[in-house]
């Protein structure tokens, strides 16, 4: 989706007066590779659940469930029911940006990009520790905007596709989520398990994924400076 369109949806969103009584997001979908994906995350204050994480993380993961999604960053997981979701989509960045050195690794983000509003330049995730310069960057960035069911406030999670991701994999994941919504509507599928909406601790889903993706994780592990090399 075009970034301006995402921003417009977020700006015009109104919180529902009520949510469904059953906010179970159902079980994790592990039937194929499109149902989960690793991302990079840069510290920001748009989502209360992750505000305590002050360092850049390359272990952020989205899992598709039958009736929602879960996002895990470091040791914190957030379950998001489909009824809470305002936006779950991606935007493509393809441009030249300027950067400069910062004293903290998490703060070394693009300074030549001003996106405004809740979708920040940190989503692009450019960084360096070597002076200043310019770099042409192409990447897909995921935006998840949703309603906190307790505070009725909007929460936003920005994630960046890792540099070595397979082209088109973000779109496949989004399409996979839309397919689960379609299946629910067409078959009346009910959620199973006890994955309620809200903030929780690290889940078994992450452990299962790490077992299967350990070689990939090893290859993807890097310090933030390598993102612009």
mmCIF file of N, CA and C in Angstrom, residues 17 32 37 45 53 56 84 97 99 101 104 128 147 149 174 176 182 197 217:
data_model
loop_
_atom_site.group_PDB
_atom_site.id
_atom_site.type_symbol
_atom_site.label_atom_id
_atom_site.label_comp_id
_atom_site.label_asym_id
_atom_site.label_seq_id
_atom_site.Cartn_x
_atom_site.Cartn_y
_atom_site.Cartn_z
ATOM 1 N N UNK A 17 -16.897 1.277 19.906
ATOM 2 C CA UNK A 17 -17.399 1.409 21.271
ATOM 3 C C UNK A 17 -17.245 0.109 22.051
ATOM 4 N N UNK A 32 2.968 -23.397 6.545
ATOM 5 C CA UNK A 32 3.939 -23.019 5.519
ATOM 6 C C UNK A 32 4.745 -21.814 5.989
ATOM 7 N N UNK A 37 7.327 -14.490 10.138
ATOM 8 C CA UNK A 37 8.451 -13.825 9.495
ATOM 9 C C UNK A 37 9.204 -12.971 10.502
ATOM 10 N N UNK A 45 8.130 5.034 20.556
ATOM 11 C CA UNK A 45 7.150 5.115 21.642
ATOM 12 C C UNK A 45 5.711 5.028 21.160
ATOM 13 N N UNK A 53 11.638 -1.514 25.772
ATOM 14 C CA UNK A 53 12.776 -2.037 25.025
ATOM 15 C C UNK A 53 13.501 -0.856 24.386
ATOM 16 N N UNK A 56 17.846 -1.552 19.695
ATOM 17 C CA UNK A 56 17.505 -2.168 18.413
ATOM 18 C C UNK A 56 17.415 -3.678 18.562
ATOM 19 N N UNK A 84 -9.399 -5.801 16.540
ATOM 20 C CA UNK A 84 -8.633 -4.654 17.028
ATOM 21 C C UNK A 84 -7.855 -3.956 15.925
ATOM 22 N N UNK A 97 18.717 8.258 1.119
ATOM 23 C CA UNK A 97 18.568 8.986 2.376
ATOM 24 C C UNK A 97 19.932 9.401 2.888
ATOM 25 N N UNK A 99 22.345 10.069 6.325
ATOM 26 C CA UNK A 99 22.471 9.574 7.686
ATOM 27 C C UNK A 99 23.671 10.238 8.346
ATOM 28 N N UNK A 101 26.175 9.942 12.227
ATOM 29 C CA UNK A 101 26.508 9.156 13.396
ATOM 30 C C UNK A 101 25.736 9.628 14.626
ATOM 31 N N UNK A 104 24.279 6.499 20.304
ATOM 32 C CA UNK A 104 23.622 5.252 20.694
ATOM 33 C C UNK A 104 23.180 4.497 19.464
ATOM 34 N N UNK A 128 24.348 4.037 10.989
ATOM 35 C CA UNK A 128 25.778 3.934 10.775
ATOM 36 C C UNK A 128 26.530 4.456 11.981
ATOM 37 N N UNK A 147 -6.154 -1.142 18.155
ATOM 38 C CA UNK A 147 -6.730 -0.521 19.352
ATOM 39 C C UNK A 147 -6.392 -1.333 20.585
ATOM 40 N N UNK A 149 -7.549 -2.675 23.846
ATOM 41 C CA UNK A 149 -8.916 -2.923 24.285
ATOM 42 C C UNK A 149 -9.206 -2.345 25.665
ATOM 43 N N UNK A 174 1.213 -10.947 4.446
ATOM 44 C CA UNK A 174 -0.013 -10.170 4.554
ATOM 45 C C UNK A 174 -1.168 -10.894 3.854
ATOM 46 N N UNK A 176 -1.442 -14.047 3.391
ATOM 47 C CA UNK A 176 -1.763 -15.231 4.172
ATOM 48 C C UNK A 176 -2.729 -14.875 5.301
ATOM 49 N N UNK A 182 -10.691 -14.792 5.363
ATOM 50 C CA UNK A 182 -11.637 -15.327 4.390
ATOM 51 C C UNK A 182 -12.133 -16.705 4.810
ATOM 52 N N UNK A 197 -6.222 -11.863 23.496
ATOM 53 C CA UNK A 197 -5.613 -10.598 23.112
ATOM 54 C C UNK A 197 -4.971 -9.933 24.322
ATOM 55 N N UNK A 217 18.644 -17.552 11.481
ATOM 56 C CA UNK A 217 18.917 -16.549 12.503
ATOM 57 C C UNK A 217 20.410 -16.263 12.598
#
